XYZ file of C-alpha atoms in Angstrom:
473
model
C -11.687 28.333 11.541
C -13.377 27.695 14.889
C -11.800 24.046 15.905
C -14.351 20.842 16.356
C -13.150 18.531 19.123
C -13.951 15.243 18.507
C -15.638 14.603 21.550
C -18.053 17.054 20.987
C -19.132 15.790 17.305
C -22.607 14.407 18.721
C -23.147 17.948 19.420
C -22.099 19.540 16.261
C -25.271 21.442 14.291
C -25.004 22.486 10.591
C -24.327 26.322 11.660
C -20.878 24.920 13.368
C -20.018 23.457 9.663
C -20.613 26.549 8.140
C -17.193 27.530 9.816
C -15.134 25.340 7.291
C -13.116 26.318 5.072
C -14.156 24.254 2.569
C -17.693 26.435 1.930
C -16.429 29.530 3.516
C -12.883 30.324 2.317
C -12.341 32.258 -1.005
C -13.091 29.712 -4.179
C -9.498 30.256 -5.986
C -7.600 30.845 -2.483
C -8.722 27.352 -1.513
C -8.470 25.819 -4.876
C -5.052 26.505 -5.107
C -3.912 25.268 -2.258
C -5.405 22.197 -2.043
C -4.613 20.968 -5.709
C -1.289 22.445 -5.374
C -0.601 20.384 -2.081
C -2.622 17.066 -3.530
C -0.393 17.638 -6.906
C 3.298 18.173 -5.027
C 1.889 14.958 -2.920
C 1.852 12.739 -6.399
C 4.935 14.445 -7.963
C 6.598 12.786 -4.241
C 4.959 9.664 -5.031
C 6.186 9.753 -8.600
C 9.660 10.752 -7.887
C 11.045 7.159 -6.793
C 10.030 6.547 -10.276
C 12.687 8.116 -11.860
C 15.267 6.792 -9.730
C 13.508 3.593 -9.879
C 13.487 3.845 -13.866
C 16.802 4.219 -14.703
C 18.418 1.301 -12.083
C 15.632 -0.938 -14.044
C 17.200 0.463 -17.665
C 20.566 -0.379 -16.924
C 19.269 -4.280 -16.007
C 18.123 -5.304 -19.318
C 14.819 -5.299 -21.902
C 13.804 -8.676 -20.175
C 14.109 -7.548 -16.498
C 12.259 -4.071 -17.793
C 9.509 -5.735 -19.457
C 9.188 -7.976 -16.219
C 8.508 -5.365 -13.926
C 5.967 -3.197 -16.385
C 4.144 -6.515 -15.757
C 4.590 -6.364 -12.438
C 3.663 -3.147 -11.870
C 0.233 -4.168 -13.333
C -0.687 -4.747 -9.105
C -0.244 -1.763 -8.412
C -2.666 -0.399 -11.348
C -5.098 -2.748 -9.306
C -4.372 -2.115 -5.665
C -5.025 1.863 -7.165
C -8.390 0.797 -8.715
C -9.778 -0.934 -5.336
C -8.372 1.974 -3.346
C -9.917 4.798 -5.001
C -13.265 2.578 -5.426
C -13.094 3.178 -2.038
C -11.326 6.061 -1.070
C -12.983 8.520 -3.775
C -16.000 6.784 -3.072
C -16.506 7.632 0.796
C -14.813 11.032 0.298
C -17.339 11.939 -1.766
C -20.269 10.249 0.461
C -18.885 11.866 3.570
C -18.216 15.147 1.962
C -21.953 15.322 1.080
C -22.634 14.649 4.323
C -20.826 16.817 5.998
C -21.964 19.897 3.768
C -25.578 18.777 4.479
C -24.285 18.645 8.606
C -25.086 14.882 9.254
C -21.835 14.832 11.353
C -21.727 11.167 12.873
C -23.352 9.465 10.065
C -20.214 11.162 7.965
C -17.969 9.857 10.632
C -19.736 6.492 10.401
C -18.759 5.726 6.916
C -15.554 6.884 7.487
C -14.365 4.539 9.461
C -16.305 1.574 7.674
C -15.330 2.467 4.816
C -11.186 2.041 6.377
C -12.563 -1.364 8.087
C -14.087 -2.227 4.750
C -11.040 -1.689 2.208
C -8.460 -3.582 4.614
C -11.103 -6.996 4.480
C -11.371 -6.623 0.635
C -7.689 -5.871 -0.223
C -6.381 -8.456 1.901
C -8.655 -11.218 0.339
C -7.359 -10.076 -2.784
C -3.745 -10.083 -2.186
C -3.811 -13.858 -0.839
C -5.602 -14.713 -3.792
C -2.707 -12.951 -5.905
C 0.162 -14.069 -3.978
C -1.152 -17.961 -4.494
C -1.508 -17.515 -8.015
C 1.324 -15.485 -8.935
C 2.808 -17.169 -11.894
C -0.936 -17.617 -13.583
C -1.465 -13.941 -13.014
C 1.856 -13.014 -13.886
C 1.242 -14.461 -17.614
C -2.522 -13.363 -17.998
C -0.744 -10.249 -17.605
C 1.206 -10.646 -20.708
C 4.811 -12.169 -19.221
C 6.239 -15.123 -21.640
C 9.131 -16.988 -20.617
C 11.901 -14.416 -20.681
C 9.912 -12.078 -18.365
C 8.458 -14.017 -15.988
C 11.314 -14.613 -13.504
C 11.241 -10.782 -13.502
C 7.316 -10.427 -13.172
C 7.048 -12.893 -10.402
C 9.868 -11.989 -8.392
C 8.198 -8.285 -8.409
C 4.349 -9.359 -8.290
C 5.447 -11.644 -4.742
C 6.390 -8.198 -2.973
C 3.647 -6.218 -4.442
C 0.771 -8.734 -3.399
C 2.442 -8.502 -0.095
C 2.150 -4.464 -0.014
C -1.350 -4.509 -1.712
C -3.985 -3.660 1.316
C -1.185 -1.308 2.749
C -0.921 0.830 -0.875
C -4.961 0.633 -0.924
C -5.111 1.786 2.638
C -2.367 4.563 1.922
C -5.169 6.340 -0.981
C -8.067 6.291 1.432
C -6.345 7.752 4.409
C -4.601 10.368 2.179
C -7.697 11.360 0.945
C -9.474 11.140 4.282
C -6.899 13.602 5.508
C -7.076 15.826 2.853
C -11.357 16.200 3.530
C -10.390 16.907 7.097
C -8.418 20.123 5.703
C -5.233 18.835 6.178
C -3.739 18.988 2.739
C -0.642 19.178 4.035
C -0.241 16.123 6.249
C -1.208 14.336 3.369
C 1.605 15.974 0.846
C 3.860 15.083 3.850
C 2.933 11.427 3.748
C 3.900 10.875 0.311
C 7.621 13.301 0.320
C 8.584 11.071 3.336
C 7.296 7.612 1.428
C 9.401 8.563 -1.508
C 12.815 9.692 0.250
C 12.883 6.662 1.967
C 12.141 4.310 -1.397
C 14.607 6.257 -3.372
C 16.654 5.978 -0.566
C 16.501 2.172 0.266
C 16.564 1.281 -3.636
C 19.775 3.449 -4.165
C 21.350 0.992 -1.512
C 19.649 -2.227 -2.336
C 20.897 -1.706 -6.019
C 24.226 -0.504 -5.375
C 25.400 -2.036 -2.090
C 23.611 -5.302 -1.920
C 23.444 -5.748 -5.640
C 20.029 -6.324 -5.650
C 18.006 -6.148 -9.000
C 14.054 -6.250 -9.728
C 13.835 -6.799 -5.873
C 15.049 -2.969 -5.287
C 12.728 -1.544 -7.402
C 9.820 -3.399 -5.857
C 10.907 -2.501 -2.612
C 11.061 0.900 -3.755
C 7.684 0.914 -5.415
C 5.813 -0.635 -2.836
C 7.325 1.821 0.017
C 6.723 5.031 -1.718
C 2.607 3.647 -2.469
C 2.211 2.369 1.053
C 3.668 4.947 3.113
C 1.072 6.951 3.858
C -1.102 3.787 5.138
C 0.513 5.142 8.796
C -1.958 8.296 8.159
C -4.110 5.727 10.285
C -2.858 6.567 13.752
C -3.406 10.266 12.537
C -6.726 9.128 12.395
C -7.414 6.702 14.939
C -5.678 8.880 17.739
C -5.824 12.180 16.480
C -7.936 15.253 16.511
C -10.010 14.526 13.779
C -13.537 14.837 12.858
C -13.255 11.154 10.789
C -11.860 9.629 13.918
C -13.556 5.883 13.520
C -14.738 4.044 16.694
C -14.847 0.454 17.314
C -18.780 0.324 16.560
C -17.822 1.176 12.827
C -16.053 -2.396 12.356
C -19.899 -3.750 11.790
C -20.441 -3.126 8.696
C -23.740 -1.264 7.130
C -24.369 -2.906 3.735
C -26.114 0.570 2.777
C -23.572 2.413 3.555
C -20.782 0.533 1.588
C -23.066 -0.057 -1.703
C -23.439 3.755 -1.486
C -19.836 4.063 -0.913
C -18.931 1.853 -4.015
C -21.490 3.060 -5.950
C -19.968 6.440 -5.894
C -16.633 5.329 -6.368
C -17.652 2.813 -9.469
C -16.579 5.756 -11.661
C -12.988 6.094 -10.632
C -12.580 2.884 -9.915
C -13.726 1.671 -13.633
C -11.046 3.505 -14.841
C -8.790 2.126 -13.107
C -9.751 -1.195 -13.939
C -10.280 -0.546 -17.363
C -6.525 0.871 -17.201
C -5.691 -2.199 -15.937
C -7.257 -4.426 -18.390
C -5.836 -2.056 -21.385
C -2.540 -2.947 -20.118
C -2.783 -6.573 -20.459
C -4.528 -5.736 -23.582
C -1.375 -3.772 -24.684
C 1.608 -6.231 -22.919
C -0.027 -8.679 -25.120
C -0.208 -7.051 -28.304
C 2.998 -5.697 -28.408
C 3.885 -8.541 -27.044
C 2.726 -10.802 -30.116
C 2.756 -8.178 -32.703
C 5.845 -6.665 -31.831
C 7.896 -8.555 -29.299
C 10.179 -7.311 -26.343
C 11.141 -4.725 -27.380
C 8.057 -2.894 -27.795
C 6.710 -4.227 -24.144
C 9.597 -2.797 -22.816
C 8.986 0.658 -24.564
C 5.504 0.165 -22.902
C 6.967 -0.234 -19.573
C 8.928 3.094 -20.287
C 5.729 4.839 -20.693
C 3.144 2.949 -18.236
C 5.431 3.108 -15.449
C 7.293 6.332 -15.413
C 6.698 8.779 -18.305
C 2.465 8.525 -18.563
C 2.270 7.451 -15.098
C 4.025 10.659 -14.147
C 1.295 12.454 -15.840
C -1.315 10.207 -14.751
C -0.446 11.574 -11.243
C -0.692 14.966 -11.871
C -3.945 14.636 -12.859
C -5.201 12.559 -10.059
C -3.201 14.738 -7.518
C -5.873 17.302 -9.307
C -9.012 15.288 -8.675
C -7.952 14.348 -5.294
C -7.821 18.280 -4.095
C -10.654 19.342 -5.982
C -13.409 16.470 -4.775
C -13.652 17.517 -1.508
C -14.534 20.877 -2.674
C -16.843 20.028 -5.366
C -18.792 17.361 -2.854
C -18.482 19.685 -0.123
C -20.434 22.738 -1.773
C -22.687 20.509 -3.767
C -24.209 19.466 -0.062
C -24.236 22.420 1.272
C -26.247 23.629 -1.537
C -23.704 26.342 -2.731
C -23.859 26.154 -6.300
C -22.464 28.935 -7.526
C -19.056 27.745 -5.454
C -19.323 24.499 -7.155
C -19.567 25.959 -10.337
C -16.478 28.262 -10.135
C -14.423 25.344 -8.264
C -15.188 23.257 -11.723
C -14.524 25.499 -14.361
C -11.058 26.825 -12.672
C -10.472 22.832 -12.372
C -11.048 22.554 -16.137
C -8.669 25.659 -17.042
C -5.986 24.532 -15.014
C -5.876 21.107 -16.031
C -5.987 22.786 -19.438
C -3.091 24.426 -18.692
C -0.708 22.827 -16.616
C -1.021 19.239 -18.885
C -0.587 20.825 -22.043
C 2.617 22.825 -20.356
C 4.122 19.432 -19.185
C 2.913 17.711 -22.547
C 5.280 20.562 -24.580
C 8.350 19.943 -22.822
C 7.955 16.328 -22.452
C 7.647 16.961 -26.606
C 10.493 19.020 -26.330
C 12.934 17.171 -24.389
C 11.570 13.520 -24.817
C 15.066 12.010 -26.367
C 17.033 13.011 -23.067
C 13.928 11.574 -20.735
C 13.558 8.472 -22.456
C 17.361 7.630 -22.670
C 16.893 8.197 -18.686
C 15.361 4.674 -18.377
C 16.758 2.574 -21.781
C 20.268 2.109 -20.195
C 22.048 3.040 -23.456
C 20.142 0.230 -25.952
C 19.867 1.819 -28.949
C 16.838 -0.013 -30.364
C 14.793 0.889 -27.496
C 15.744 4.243 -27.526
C 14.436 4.721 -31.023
C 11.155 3.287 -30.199
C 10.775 4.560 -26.676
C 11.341 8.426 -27.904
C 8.341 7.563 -30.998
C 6.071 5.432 -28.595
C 6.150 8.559 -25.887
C 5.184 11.142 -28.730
C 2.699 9.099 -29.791
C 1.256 7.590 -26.944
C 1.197 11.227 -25.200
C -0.123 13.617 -28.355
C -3.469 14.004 -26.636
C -2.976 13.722 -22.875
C -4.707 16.889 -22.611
C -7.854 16.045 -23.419
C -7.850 12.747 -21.328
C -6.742 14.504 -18.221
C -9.865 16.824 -19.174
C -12.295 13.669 -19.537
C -10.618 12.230 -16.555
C -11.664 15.456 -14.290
C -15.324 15.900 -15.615
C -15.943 12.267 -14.988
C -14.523 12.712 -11.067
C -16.987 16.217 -10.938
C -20.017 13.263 -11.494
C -18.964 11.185 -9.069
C -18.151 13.869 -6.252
C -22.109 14.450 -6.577
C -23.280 11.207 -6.584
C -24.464 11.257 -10.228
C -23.177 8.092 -11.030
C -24.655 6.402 -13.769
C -22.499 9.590 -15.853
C -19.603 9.347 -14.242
C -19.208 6.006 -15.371
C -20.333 6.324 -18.353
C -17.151 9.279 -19.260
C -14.756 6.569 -17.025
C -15.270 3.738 -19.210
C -15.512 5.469 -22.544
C -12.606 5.895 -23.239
C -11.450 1.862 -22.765
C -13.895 -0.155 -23.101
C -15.728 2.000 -25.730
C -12.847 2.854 -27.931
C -9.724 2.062 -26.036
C -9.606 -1.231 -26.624
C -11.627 -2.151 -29.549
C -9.322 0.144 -31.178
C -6.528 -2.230 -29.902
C -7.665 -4.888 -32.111
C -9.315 -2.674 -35.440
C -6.254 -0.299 -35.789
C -3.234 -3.250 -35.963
C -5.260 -5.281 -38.922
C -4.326 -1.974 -40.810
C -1.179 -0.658 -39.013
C 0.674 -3.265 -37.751
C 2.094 -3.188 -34.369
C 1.920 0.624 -34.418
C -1.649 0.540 -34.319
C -1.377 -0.482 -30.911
C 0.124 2.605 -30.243
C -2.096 5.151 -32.257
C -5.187 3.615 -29.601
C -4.909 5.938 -27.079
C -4.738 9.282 -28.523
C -7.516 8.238 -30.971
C -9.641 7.018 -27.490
C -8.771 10.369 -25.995
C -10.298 12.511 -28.742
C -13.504 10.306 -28.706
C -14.018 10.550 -25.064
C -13.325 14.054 -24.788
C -15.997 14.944 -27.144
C -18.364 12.922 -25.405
C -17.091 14.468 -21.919
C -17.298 18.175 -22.948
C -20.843 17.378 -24.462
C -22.085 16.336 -20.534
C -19.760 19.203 -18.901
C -21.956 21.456 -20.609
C -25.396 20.484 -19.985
C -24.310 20.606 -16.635
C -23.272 23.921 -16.107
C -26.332 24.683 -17.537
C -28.160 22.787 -14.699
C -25.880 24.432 -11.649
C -26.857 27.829 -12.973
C -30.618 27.315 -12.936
C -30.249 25.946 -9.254
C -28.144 28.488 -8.057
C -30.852 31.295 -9.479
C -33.914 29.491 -8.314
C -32.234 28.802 -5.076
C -31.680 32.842 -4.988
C -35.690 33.165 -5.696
C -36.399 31.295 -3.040
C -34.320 33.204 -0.543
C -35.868 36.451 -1.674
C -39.370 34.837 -1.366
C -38.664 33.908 2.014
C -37.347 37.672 2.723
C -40.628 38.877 1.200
């Protein structure tokens, strides 16, 4: 690949693009190692988890449930940063497969200047009303403690964790996949690191594991000096901190769709923390916390680590008008989410009495619902991961009004009406049996728009092969 300096980007012409590897490399050669790099970059991020997870088991269902609360921030500072983040990546992808160079870089960097103004508005607002927040949330009065002492350190981290998706997925459109996979192995080394000592040396409780959490989500926020004094064609400039209203309602607009699910996520969880916490107590919020913050979230992860190598491809191609490349980069997307969730859904079938005992800290009640609730809860993660993709292939081409549509579906269509209908009939389990039933809903409605669209790629990529012949003629 012929290398861009950035001081020559007000030079650059659309033939110079045509270089990248992004529209030039071989389709499955390029596939796989992006989403393999953007995947082993969210296993890193997930790993602290697991460490994180079982010091939390061994404190108690109370100091659990308080930190599945807790965690709720962090569902939020997600949602705001891939608003963003998955927003302008798609935006400046387009742009720079259609060779508008600067304006790309533009957005870029007001995009960056843009998410650190919102997210720190947002975290004062948090960190003054903690305790409120902490109960809308679903903590009662044996929790809280637990949920405010976490939600204090996680408003503090929020505009850093936000910060940490955009630039990972900034670096990831410049082709460095790597440097972004880096970013997230060296976050969660040191969070496992510094909670193994807080816990065990200092005898530190919730606080260790949201030091732990907030380090291993924020990390990669120091991608910004990559950016800001690096070689790379997103480097921002100081005339990028005035804003461009256009710019950023075409930034959010594109983003709406990932970010509604994320909200939506985070509205189903209050939803849920207060169900189960009414209907079936602390127990069950606890088994919640079990699968929100370590088992599903795990495979929430993989998925996104999916979307967040395959976007730049997808929005890449689609500007530069090469169909066919957007096409095949989709349906291999589809077929190995297929394939890889339903892998990890078997053994997490297979082994889930060993995981879950990993985080319940030898209580036998929780272990019995924990090991039904993950069964449950997981049956059809397939199919969500599926809807979750085609709704991210939307938004990478700026067809938004669809890709919100598939995003908030699933929740707000069935998600949590079901959260109300199903426990008049089954009790607190009905809580449970939500999701799966959500996921084959949504899926239906997801594979219906997938295929109308292929439809439409292939009749562009044909009459765009007309009109080259025409011109030949």
């Amino acid at each position: 690949m012929k290398h861009i300096d950035v001081q020559e980007q007000s030079n650059i012409t659309p033939n110079d693009l045509e270089e990248r590897e992004l529209g030039t490399k071989n389709i499955k050669k390029l596939f796989y190692r992006y989403i393999l790099l953007a995947i082993l970059g969210n296993i890193f991020l997930a790993a602290p988890s697991f460490v994180d997870g079982n010091i939390v088991g061994q404190l108690g269902t109370k100091e659990m449930a308080g930190v599945g609360i807790g965690y709720t921030i962090q569902v939020l500072s997600r949602a705001i940063g891939v608003l963003i983040g998955i927003g302008a990546a798609a935006v400046v992808a387009l742009r720079l497969g259609s060779g508008k160079i600067n304006e790309a870089r533009s957005i870029a960097g007001q995009s960056i200047w843009f998410a650190m103004i919102l997210s720190t508005v947002i975290a004062i607002f948090g960190y003054i009303y903690n305790e409120p927040l902490m109960r809308l949330f679903g903590a009662d009065d044996a929790s809280l403690p637990s949920a405010m002492q976490f939600g204090y350190h996680a408003w503090v981290f929020f505009p850093f964790q936000v910060l940490a998706i955009i630039c990972s997925g900034f670096a990831i459109l410049d082709e460095r996949p790597g440097l972004s996979t880096l970013s997230w192995f060296v976050g969660a080394i040191l969070a496992a690191t510094v909670e193994l000592i807080l816990f065990h040396q200092f005898h530190y409780g919730v606080e260790a594991s949201a030091w732990s959490n907030n380090i291993s989500t924020s990390f990669p926020c120091l991608l910004i000096f990559y950016f800001l004094f690096g070689k790379s064609l997103l480097k921002p400039k100081l005339k990028d901190l005035k804003l461009k209203l256009r710019n950023m309602l075409e930034v959010t607009a594109t983003g709406v769709a990932s970010f509604s699910i994320q909200l939506t996520m985070f509205i189903a969880i209050i939803v849920f923390n207060n169900q189960l916490a009414f209907l079936g107590g602390e127990l069950h919020v606890s088994a919640f916390t079990i699968q929100n913050g370590y088992i599903t979230n795990f495979l929430v992860l993989l998925v996104l680590g999916i979307t967040a190598g395959i976007q730049p491809l997808i929005s890449y191609n689609y500007g530069a008008k090469l169909y066919s490349r957007v096409s095949e980069i989709t349906s291999l997307g589809i077929k190995f989410t297929f394939i890889m969730i339903f892998v990890v859904t078997v053994l997490l079938f297979i082994f889930t009495n060993s995981i879950v005992n990993f985080f319940t800290g030898g209580d036998a009640a929780l272990q019995d619902i924990g090991v039904w609730a993950t069964r449950v809860f997981n049956f059809t993660f397939t199919l969500g991961a599926i809807t979750l993709l085609i709704s991210l292939y939307f938004e990478s081409i700026e067809q938004n009004v669809k890709a919100t549509f598939i995003a908030i579906g699933r929740t707000f269509i069935f998600t949590v009406p079901l959260l109300f209908i199903l426990p008049k009939i089954f009790g607190v389990n009905g809580v449970w049996y939500a999701a799966p039933i959500a996921d084959v809903l949504s899926f239906i409605i997801a594979i219906l728009f997938m295929r109308k669209e292929f439809g439409r790629l292939k009749n562009l990529s044909e009459n765009q092969k007309m009109n080259s012949i025409k011109k030949i003629i």
